[in-house]
Amino acid sequence: MDNTIGAAGGAATGVAATDMAAGDKSRRLKDKIKVLKKLYPHTRSVLLPALYAAQELYGWLGEDALEAVSRLTGVPSAEVKGVVTFYSLYKTRPMGRNVIYLCTNVACFIMGANTLEEFLEKTYGLSHGETTADGRFSLVIMECIGACDKAPAMLVNDDCHFNLTIDNIKAILDNYK
Amino acid sequence: MKNVILRNIENPSSHRIEEYIKAGGYFAIEHALNEMTPRDIIDDIKKSGLRGRGGAGFLTGTKWQFASLDPKFPKYIVCNADEGEPGTFKDRVILERNPHQLIEGMVIAAYALQSVRGYIYVRAEYPQAEKILNEAIKEAYEKGFLGNDIMSKHFRFHLSVHRGAGAYICGEETALINSLEGRRGEPRIKPPFPVNAGAWAKPTIVNNVETFANIPYIIETSPKAYSFLGTKDSPGTKLFCVSGAVNNPGVYELAFGTPLREIIYDHCGGIRGGRALKGVIPGGLSTSILTPDKIDCPMDFASLAKHGSMLGSGAIIVLDDTMCIVKIYERAMRFFEHESCGKCTPCREGTGWMRTILGRIEDGMADMEDLATLEDVALNVAGKTFCPLGDGAAHVLLSAMKHYRGEFEYHVKYKKCEVTDPSHRWGHLSMGELD
């Protein structure tokens, strides 16, 4: 049994993946879903991990990706859309190469997260859900990311960054091209 | 004080299976499989008095017994690692630093319930934890603590990680089950309870990460040794995660019943900058705020209930006197509005209206009637929803309005804040170069 399946998906979208031919993507998604099906007693349950797999292959979850997931899992396409829009962290629109997930919930808020939000707006012209013109950053304003002792905190793609200040956030973001 | 949950935590490689075994890990499984019947295990967990660490504090042994007595098979073991309650970061420590203790606890639960399949539902916001957990599961398979013939005892149990996708409500067990089944994470009405009809309508136990992490200790020592720690009503130790205006925020494993004052002033080094304490949210954002006169309250289930709040997840958010209550609860309500799943009208509509009115008060656009309306809306959300999200949103606001009434009225009367001026920057950050 393959136990690394839980890791299917992830933030990396990769240019190569999105350049793949449509048929290719669909075939690879089919293979992934086949493996995922072994983890659950009912096919329907593969939907969440299948959406992550599709997101990785297609770059984001547009019509074609959702159609493919619906076809390969047998879940009606309206239901797939219902599920994908329920959750906050699926990419339902094209996103930048790097996604900043900035926590602004109370523990980060009282430590100054809203100042960082203003900083991102002023420096990169980013507000919640937006992407910079050069496609380098997208911003997602988060509820608690469970790093309250090191507030304010953010994730950039899969990396955690803690104890943010106006002085260190720019240097951190400079590492993401 | 003995570390039950964070044992071996000072070892930087504590997440590796060799280190866990060296520290006495996986001994409890051996003991359970060799010398105990499933019923013995359930009896021991019941005797220990272990209570769920996710927030509700339900007796773990009783939950297991209910699931065990249901004749339906297969049964499912689900770990709730969807740690979303704002202010909570205790499960992250277990997942990243002590994942094998969680796995061991789940295998023992599986043996007790004769379950062959388990899932760990990890929130998408914890990519590191998910990686470490997957690695730990792989190690456990290789060493024969998971798989088809665990410790050559003809007992099989398989475990995998199911990643959430960003929804606070999935921390509620029936919503979590819907999400595991590939659906929108909306809560289900209870009964039936998951112990009878949970995942795929089969008997299912859903326990918090920290709850499972307590199991190996109870099995390898004794229920008596376990209940010796903590208080009569709340046995054992608890992970308290402290954030906000203290000098040393972090996760602390302490006996139940430790006074809040001791946690804030001794363990966490007191209030940052020597400022005055304004209030404490003792168990995560969904628990009612405590005023400074109540901080001698022992941190356990019964004492906090007596003080009009809840132990919740043990997430302590400390507020100092520079922080504005109205602004904090406006932000809190934005959270509840965002996370309301929309199923129950009072919660879906009520959280939005409460946030709107709070915004009006904060912006100096409100009149006294708004305060009455706000209370009225809150009272019409409380008790009128499927799950506790709406209740939480209403009750935390009502308690803040009760205890900090003057501050709300000041905002309405003078159209400004009593404690912060408009140019005030929260936290220790300065906009400096930007201004």
Coordinates of N, CA and C in Angstrom, one line a residue, chain B residues 16-211:
Chain B
R16 N 11.8 10.8 14.6 CA 12.2 9.6 14.0 C 11.8 8.4 14.8
I17 N 11.5 7.3 14.1 CA 11.0 6.1 14.8 C 12.1 5.5 15.8
E18 N 13.4 5.5 15.3 CA 14.4 4.9 16.2 C 14.5 5.7 17.5
E19 N 14.4 7.0 17.4 CA 14.5 7.8 18.6 C 13.3 7.6 19.5
Y20 N 12.1 7.4 18.9 CA 10.9 7.2 19.7 C 11.0 5.8 20.4
I21 N 11.5 4.8 19.7 CA 11.6 3.5 20.3 C 12.6 3.5 21.4
K22 N 13.8 4.3 21.2 CA 14.8 4.4 22.2 C 14.2 5.0 23.5
A23 N 13.3 5.9 23.3 CA 12.7 6.6 24.5 C 11.5 5.8 25.1
G24 N 11.4 4.5 24.7 CA 10.4 3.7 25.3 C 9.1 3.6 24.4
G25 N 9.1 4.2 23.2 CA 8.0 4.2 22.4 C 7.7 2.9 21.8
Y26 N 6.4 2.7 21.4 CA 5.9 1.4 20.8 C 5.9 0.3 21.8
F27 N 6.3 0.5 23.1 CA 6.2 -0.5 24.1 C 4.8 -0.8 24.4
A28 N 3.9 0.3 24.4 CA 2.5 0.1 24.8 C 1.8 -0.8 23.8
I29 N 2.1 -0.7 22.5 CA 1.5 -1.6 21.6 C 1.8 -3.1 21.9
E30 N 3.1 -3.3 22.2 CA 3.5 -4.6 22.5 C 2.8 -5.2 23.7
H31 N 2.7 -4.3 24.7 CA 2.0 -4.7 25.9 C 0.6 -5.0 25.6
A32 N -0.1 -4.1 24.9 CA -1.5 -4.2 24.6 C -1.8 -5.5 23.8
L33 N -1.0 -5.8 22.8 CA -1.3 -6.9 21.9 C -1.0 -8.2 22.6
N34 N 0.1 -8.2 23.5 CA 0.5 -9.5 24.1 C -0.4 -9.8 25.4
E35 N -0.8 -8.7 26.1 CA -1.3 -9.0 27.4 C -2.7 -8.5 27.7
M36 N -3.3 -7.8 26.7 CA -4.6 -7.2 27.0 C -5.6 -7.6 25.9
T37 N -6.9 -7.8 26.3 CA -7.9 -7.9 25.4 C -8.4 -6.6 25.0
P38 N -9.1 -6.5 23.8 CA -9.7 -5.1 23.5 C -10.5 -4.6 24.6
R39 N -11.2 -5.4 25.3 CA -12.1 -4.9 26.4 C -11.2 -4.4 27.5
D40 N -10.1 -5.0 27.8 CA -9.2 -4.5 28.9 C -8.8 -3.1 28.6
I41 N -8.5 -2.8 27.3 CA -8.0 -1.5 26.9 C -9.1 -0.5 27.1
I42 N -10.3 -0.8 26.6 CA -11.4 0.2 26.8 C -11.6 0.4 28.3
D43 N -11.6 -0.6 29.1 CA -11.8 -0.5 30.5 C -10.7 0.4 31.1
D44 N -9.5 0.2 30.7 CA -8.4 1.0 31.3 C -8.5 2.5 30.9
I45 N -8.9 2.7 29.6 CA -9.1 4.1 29.2 C -10.2 4.8 30.0
K46 N -11.3 4.0 30.2 CA -12.4 4.5 31.0 C -11.9 4.8 32.4
K47 N -11.2 3.9 33.0 CA -10.7 4.1 34.4 C -9.8 5.3 34.5
S48 N -9.0 5.5 33.5 CA -8.1 6.7 33.5 C -8.8 8.0 33.6
G49 N -10.0 8.0 33.1 CA -10.8 9.3 33.1 C -10.4 10.2 32.0
L50 N -9.6 9.7 31.1 CA -9.2 10.6 29.9 C -10.3 11.3 29.3
R51 N -10.2 12.6 29.1 CA -11.2 13.4 28.4 C -10.7 14.0 27.1
G52 N -11.5 14.0 26.1 CA -11.1 14.5 24.8 C -10.5 15.9 24.8
R53 N -9.4 16.0 24.0 CA -8.7 17.3 24.1 C -9.0 18.3 22.9
G54 N -10.1 17.9 22.2 CA -10.4 18.8 21.0 C -11.2 20.0 21.5
G55 N -11.8 20.0 22.6 CA -12.6 21.1 23.1 C -13.8 20.7 23.9
A56 N -14.5 19.6 23.5 CA -15.7 19.3 24.2 C -15.4 18.5 25.5
G57 N -14.3 17.8 25.6 CA -13.9 17.1 26.8 C -14.8 15.9 27.1
F58 N -15.3 15.2 26.1 CA -16.1 14.0 26.3 C -15.1 12.9 26.7
L59 N -15.7 12.0 27.5 CA -14.9 10.9 28.1 C -14.5 9.9 26.9
T60 N -13.2 9.8 26.7 CA -12.7 9.0 25.6 C -13.1 7.5 25.7
G61 N -12.9 6.9 26.9 CA -13.3 5.5 27.1 C -14.7 5.2 26.8
T62 N -15.6 6.2 27.2 CA -17.0 6.0 26.9 C -17.3 6.0 25.4
K63 N -16.6 7.0 24.8 CA -16.8 7.0 23.3 C -16.4 5.7 22.6
W64 N -15.2 5.2 23.1 CA -14.7 4.0 22.5 C -15.7 2.8 22.8
Q65 N -16.2 2.8 24.0 CA -17.2 1.7 24.4 C -18.4 1.8 23.5
F66 N -18.9 3.0 23.3 CA -20.1 3.1 22.4 C -19.8 2.5 21.0
A67 N -18.7 2.8 20.5 CA -18.4 2.4 19.1 C -18.1 0.9 19.2
S68 N -17.5 0.4 20.2 CA -17.2 -1.0 20.3 C -18.5 -1.9 20.4
L69 N -19.5 -1.3 21.1 CA -20.7 -2.1 21.3 C -21.6 -2.1 20.1
D70 N -21.4 -1.2 19.2 CA -22.2 -1.2 17.9 C -21.8 -2.5 17.1
P71 N -22.8 -3.3 16.7 CA -22.4 -4.5 16.0 C -21.9 -4.3 14.6
K72 N -22.0 -3.1 14.0 CA -21.6 -3.0 12.6 C -20.1 -3.0 12.5
F73 N -19.6 -3.6 11.4 CA -18.2 -3.5 11.0 C -18.2 -3.2 9.5
P74 N -17.1 -2.6 9.0 CA -15.9 -2.3 9.7 C -16.1 -1.0 10.6
K75 N -15.2 -0.8 11.5 CA -15.2 0.4 12.3 C -14.0 1.3 11.9
Y76 N -14.1 2.6 12.0 CA -13.1 3.5 11.6 C -12.5 4.3 12.7
I77 N -11.2 4.5 12.7 CA -10.5 5.3 13.6 C -10.1 6.6 12.9
V78 N -10.6 7.7 13.4 CA -10.2 8.9 12.7 C -9.5 9.9 13.7
C79 N -8.4 10.4 13.3 CA -7.7 11.4 14.1 C -8.1 12.8 13.5
N80 N -8.5 13.7 14.4 CA -8.8 15.0 14.0 C -7.6 15.9 14.2
A81 N -6.9 16.1 13.1 CA -5.7 17.0 13.1 C -6.0 18.3 12.3
D82 N -7.3 18.7 12.4 CA -7.7 19.9 11.7 C -7.7 21.0 12.7
E83 N -6.6 21.3 13.2 CA -6.4 22.2 14.3 C -6.7 23.6 13.9
G84 N -7.9 24.1 13.9 CA -8.2 25.4 13.3 C -8.7 26.4 14.3
E85 N -8.9 26.0 15.5 CA -9.4 27.0 16.5 C -8.3 28.1 16.7
P86 N -8.7 29.4 16.4 CA -7.7 30.4 16.5 C -7.0 30.5 17.8
G87 N -5.7 30.5 17.8 CA -4.9 30.5 19.0 C -4.3 29.2 19.4
T88 N -4.7 28.1 18.6 CA -4.3 26.8 19.0 C -3.1 26.3 18.1
F89 N -2.1 25.8 18.7 CA -1.0 25.3 17.9 C -0.3 24.1 18.6
K90 N -1.1 23.4 19.5 CA -0.5 22.3 20.3 C -0.4 21.1 19.5
D91 N -1.4 20.8 18.6 CA -1.4 19.5 17.8 C -0.2 19.6 16.8
R92 N 0.1 20.8 16.4 CA 1.2 20.9 15.4 C 2.5 20.4 16.1
V93 N 2.7 20.6 17.4 CA 3.9 20.2 18.0 C 4.0 18.6 18.0
I94 N 2.8 18.0 18.3 CA 2.8 16.5 18.3 C 3.0 16.0 16.9
L95 N 2.4 16.6 16.0 CA 2.5 16.1 14.6 C 3.9 16.2 14.1
E96 N 4.6 17.3 14.4 CA 5.9 17.6 13.8 C 7.0 17.0 14.7
R97 N 6.8 16.9 16.0 CA 7.9 16.5 16.9 C 7.7 15.1 17.5
N98 N 6.4 14.6 17.5 CA 6.2 13.3 18.2 C 5.1 12.5 17.5
P99 N 5.2 12.4 16.1 CA 4.2 11.8 15.4 C 3.9 10.3 15.7
H100 N 5.0 9.6 16.2 CA 4.9 8.2 16.5 C 4.0 7.9 17.7
Q101 N 4.0 8.9 18.6 CA 3.1 8.7 19.7 C 1.6 8.8 19.3
L102 N 1.3 9.6 18.4 CA 0.0 9.7 17.8 C -0.3 8.4 17.1
I103 N 0.6 7.9 16.3 CA 0.4 6.6 15.5 C 0.2 5.5 16.5
E104 N 1.0 5.4 17.5 CA 0.9 4.3 18.5 C -0.5 4.4 19.2
G105 N -0.9 5.6 19.6 CA -2.2 5.7 20.2 C -3.3 5.3 19.3
M106 N -3.2 5.6 18.0 CA -4.3 5.1 17.0 C -4.3 3.6 16.8
V107 N -3.1 3.0 16.8 CA -3.0 1.6 16.6 C -3.7 0.9 17.8
I108 N -3.4 1.4 19.0 CA -4.0 0.8 20.2 C -5.5 1.0 20.2
A109 N -6.0 2.1 19.7 CA -7.4 2.4 19.6 C -8.0 1.4 18.6
A110 N -7.3 1.1 17.5 CA -7.7 0.2 16.5 C -7.9 -1.2 17.0
Y111 N -6.9 -1.6 17.8 CA -6.9 -2.9 18.4 C -8.1 -3.0 19.4
A112 N -8.4 -2.0 20.2 CA -9.5 -2.0 21.1 C -10.8 -2.1 20.4
L113 N -10.9 -1.5 19.2 CA -12.2 -1.5 18.5 C -12.2 -2.5 17.4
Q114 N -11.1 -3.2 17.2 CA -11.0 -4.2 16.1 C -11.3 -3.5 14.8
S115 N -10.6 -2.4 14.6 CA -10.8 -1.6 13.4 C -9.6 -1.9 12.5
V116 N -9.8 -1.9 11.2 CA -8.7 -2.2 10.3 C -8.3 -1.0 9.5
R117 N -9.0 0.2 9.7 CA -8.7 1.3 8.9 C -8.8 2.6 9.7
G118 N -7.7 3.4 9.5 CA -7.7 4.7 10.1 C -7.3 5.9 9.2
Y119 N -7.7 7.1 9.5 CA -7.3 8.2 8.7 C -6.9 9.3 9.7
I120 N -5.9 10.1 9.3 CA -5.5 11.3 10.0 C -5.9 12.5 9.1
Y121 N -6.9 13.2 9.6 CA -7.3 14.4 8.8 C -6.5 15.6 9.2
V122 N -5.6 16.0 8.3 CA -4.6 17.1 8.6 C -5.1 18.3 7.9
R123 N -5.1 19.4 8.5 CA -5.4 20.7 7.8 C -4.4 21.0 6.8
A124 N -4.9 21.7 5.7 CA -4.0 22.0 4.6 C -2.9 23.1 5.0
E125 N -3.2 23.8 6.1 CA -2.3 24.8 6.5 C -1.1 24.3 7.2
Y126 N -1.0 23.0 7.4 CA 0.2 22.4 8.0 C 1.0 21.5 7.0
P127 N 1.6 22.1 6.0 CA 2.3 21.2 5.0 C 3.5 20.5 5.6
Q128 N 4.2 21.1 6.5 CA 5.3 20.5 7.2 C 4.9 19.3 8.0
A129 N 3.8 19.5 8.8 CA 3.3 18.4 9.6 C 2.9 17.2 8.8
E130 N 2.3 17.5 7.6 CA 1.8 16.4 6.8 C 3.0 15.6 6.2
K131 N 4.1 16.3 5.9 CA 5.3 15.6 5.3 C 5.9 14.7 6.4
I132 N 6.0 15.3 7.6 CA 6.6 14.5 8.7 C 5.7 13.3 9.1
L133 N 4.5 13.5 9.1 CA 3.5 12.5 9.4 C 3.6 11.3 8.4
N134 N 3.6 11.7 7.1 CA 3.7 10.7 6.0 C 5.0 9.9 6.2
E135 N 6.0 10.6 6.5 CA 7.3 9.9 6.7 C 7.2 8.9 7.9
A136 N 6.6 9.4 9.0 CA 6.4 8.6 10.2 C 5.6 7.3 9.9
I137 N 4.5 7.5 9.1 CA 3.6 6.4 8.8 C 4.4 5.3 8.0
K138 N 5.3 5.8 7.1 CA 6.1 4.9 6.3 C 7.1 4.1 7.2
E139 N 7.7 4.9 8.1 CA 8.6 4.2 9.1 C 7.8 3.1 9.9
A140 N 6.6 3.5 10.3 CA 5.8 2.5 11.2 C 5.5 1.3 10.4
Y141 N 5.2 1.5 9.1 CA 4.9 0.3 8.2 C 6.2 -0.6 8.1
E142 N 7.3 0.1 7.9 CA 8.6 -0.7 7.7 C 8.9 -1.5 9.0
K143 N 8.6 -0.9 10.1 CA 8.9 -1.6 11.4 C 7.8 -2.6 11.8
G144 N 6.8 -2.7 11.1 CA 5.7 -3.6 11.4 C 4.7 -3.2 12.5
F145 N 4.7 -1.9 12.7 CA 3.7 -1.4 13.7 C 2.4 -1.0 13.0
L146 N 2.4 -1.0 11.7 CA 1.2 -0.8 10.8 C 1.3 -1.9 9.7
G147 N 0.2 -2.2 9.2 CA 0.2 -3.2 8.1 C -0.7 -4.4 8.4
N148 N -0.4 -5.5 7.7 CA -1.3 -6.6 7.7 C -1.1 -7.6 8.8
D149 N 0.0 -7.5 9.5 CA 0.3 -8.5 10.5 C 1.1 -7.8 11.6
I150 N 0.5 -6.9 12.3 CA 1.2 -6.0 13.2 C 1.8 -6.9 14.3
M151 N 3.1 -6.8 14.5 CA 3.9 -7.5 15.5 C 3.6 -9.0 15.5
S152 N 3.4 -9.5 14.3 CA 3.1 -10.9 14.1 C 1.9 -11.4 15.0
K153 N 1.0 -10.5 15.1 CA -0.2 -10.9 16.0 C -1.5 -11.1 15.3
H154 N -1.4 -11.3 14.0 CA -2.6 -11.4 13.1 C -3.5 -10.3 13.3
F155 N -3.0 -9.1 13.5 CA -3.8 -8.0 13.7 C -3.4 -7.0 12.6
R156 N -4.4 -6.5 11.8 CA -4.1 -5.6 10.7 C -4.7 -4.2 10.9
F157 N -4.0 -3.2 10.6 CA -4.5 -1.9 10.6 C -3.7 -1.0 9.6
H158 N -4.5 -0.3 8.8 CA -3.9 0.6 7.8 C -4.2 2.0 8.1
L159 N -3.3 2.9 7.8 CA -3.4 4.3 8.2 C -2.9 5.2 7.1
S160 N -3.7 6.2 6.8 CA -3.2 7.2 5.8 C -3.7 8.6 6.2
V161 N -3.0 9.6 5.6 CA -3.3 11.0 5.8 C -4.4 11.5 4.8
H162 N -5.3 12.2 5.3 CA -6.3 12.9 4.4 C -6.2 14.4 4.6
R163 N -5.8 15.1 3.6 CA -5.5 16.5 3.7 C -6.8 17.3 3.6
G164 N -7.1 18.2 4.5 CA -8.2 19.1 4.4 C -7.9 20.2 3.3
A165 N -8.8 21.2 3.2 CA -8.6 22.1 2.2 C -8.9 23.6 2.6
G166 N -8.8 23.8 3.9 CA -9.0 25.1 4.4 C -10.5 25.4 4.8
A167 N -10.9 24.8 5.9 CA -12.3 25.1 6.4 C -12.3 24.8 7.9
Y168 N -12.5 25.8 8.7 CA -12.5 25.7 10.1 C -13.5 24.7 10.6
I169 N -14.7 24.7 9.9 CA -15.8 23.9 10.4 C -15.5 22.4 10.3
C170 N -14.5 22.0 9.5 CA -14.1 20.6 9.4 C -13.5 20.1 10.7
G171 N -13.2 20.9 11.7 CA -12.8 20.5 13.0 C -13.9 19.9 13.8
E172 N -15.2 20.2 13.4 CA -16.3 19.6 14.0 C -16.4 18.2 13.4
E173 N -16.6 17.2 14.3 CA -16.4 15.8 13.9 C -17.3 15.4 12.7
T174 N -18.6 15.8 12.7 CA -19.5 15.3 11.6 C -19.1 16.0 10.3
A175 N -18.7 17.3 10.4 CA -18.2 18.0 9.2 C -17.0 17.4 8.7
L176 N -16.1 17.0 9.6 CA -14.8 16.3 9.2 C -15.2 15.0 8.5
I177 N -16.1 14.3 9.0 CA -16.5 13.0 8.3 C -17.0 13.3 6.9
N178 N -17.9 14.3 6.7 CA -18.3 14.7 5.4 C -17.2 15.0 4.5
S179 N -16.2 15.7 5.0 CA -15.1 16.1 4.2 C -14.2 14.9 3.9
L180 N -14.1 14.0 4.8 CA -13.4 12.7 4.5 C -14.0 11.9 3.4
E181 N -15.4 12.0 3.4 CA -16.1 11.3 2.4 C -16.2 12.0 1.0
G182 N -15.5 13.1 1.0 CA -15.4 13.8 -0.3 C -16.6 14.8 -0.5
R183 N -17.1 15.3 0.6 CA -18.3 16.2 0.4 C -17.9 17.6 1.0
R184 N -18.9 18.5 0.8 CA -18.7 19.8 1.5 C -18.7 19.6 3.0
G185 N -17.9 20.3 3.7 CA -17.7 20.0 5.1 C -18.8 20.6 6.0
E186 N -20.0 20.2 5.7 CA -21.1 20.8 6.6 C -21.4 19.8 7.7
P187 N -21.7 20.3 8.9 CA -22.0 19.3 10.0 C -23.3 18.6 9.7
R188 N -23.4 17.4 10.4 CA -24.6 16.6 10.3 C -25.3 16.7 11.6
I189 N -26.6 16.5 11.5 CA -27.4 16.5 12.8 C -27.1 15.3 13.6
K190 N -27.0 15.4 14.9 CA -26.8 14.3 15.8 C -28.0 14.2 16.7
P191 N -28.5 12.9 17.0 CA -28.0 11.6 16.6 C -28.4 11.4 15.1
P192 N -27.9 10.4 14.5 CA -27.0 9.4 15.0 C -25.6 10.0 15.3
F193 N -24.9 9.5 16.3 CA -23.6 9.9 16.6 C -22.6 9.1 15.8
P194 N -21.4 9.7 15.5 CA -20.4 9.0 14.7 C -20.1 7.6 15.3
V195 N -20.2 7.4 16.6 CA -19.8 6.1 17.2 C -20.8 5.0 16.6
N196 N -21.9 5.4 16.1 CA -22.9 4.4 15.5 C -22.9 4.5 14.0
A197 N -22.9 5.8 13.5 CA -23.0 6.0 12.1 C -22.1 7.2 11.7
G198 N -20.8 6.9 11.5 CA -19.9 8.0 11.2 C -19.5 7.9 9.8
A199 N -18.2 7.7 9.6 CA -17.6 7.6 8.2 C -18.3 6.4 7.5
W200 N -18.8 6.7 6.3 CA -19.5 5.7 5.4 C -20.5 5.0 6.2
A201 N -21.2 5.7 7.1 CA -22.3 5.2 8.0 C -21.9 4.0 8.9
K202 N -20.6 3.9 9.1 CA -20.1 2.8 10.0 C -19.6 3.4 11.4
P203 N -19.6 2.6 12.4 CA -19.1 3.1 13.7 C -17.7 3.7 13.6
T204 N -17.6 4.9 14.1 CA -16.4 5.7 13.9 C -16.0 6.5 15.1
I205 N -14.8 6.4 15.6 CA -14.4 7.3 16.6 C -13.5 8.4 16.0
V206 N -13.9 9.6 16.4 CA -13.1 10.8 16.0 C -12.4 11.3 17.2
N207 N -11.1 11.3 17.3 CA -10.4 11.8 18.5 C -9.4 12.8 18.1
N208 N -9.1 13.8 19.0 CA -8.1 14.8 18.7 C -6.7 14.2 18.8
V209 N -5.8 14.8 18.1 CA -4.4 14.4 18.1 C -3.8 14.2 19.6
E210 N -4.1 15.2 20.4 CA -3.6 15.1 21.8 C -4.2 14.0 22.6
T211 N -5.5 13.7 22.3 CA -6.1 12.6 23.0 C -5.4 11.3 22.7

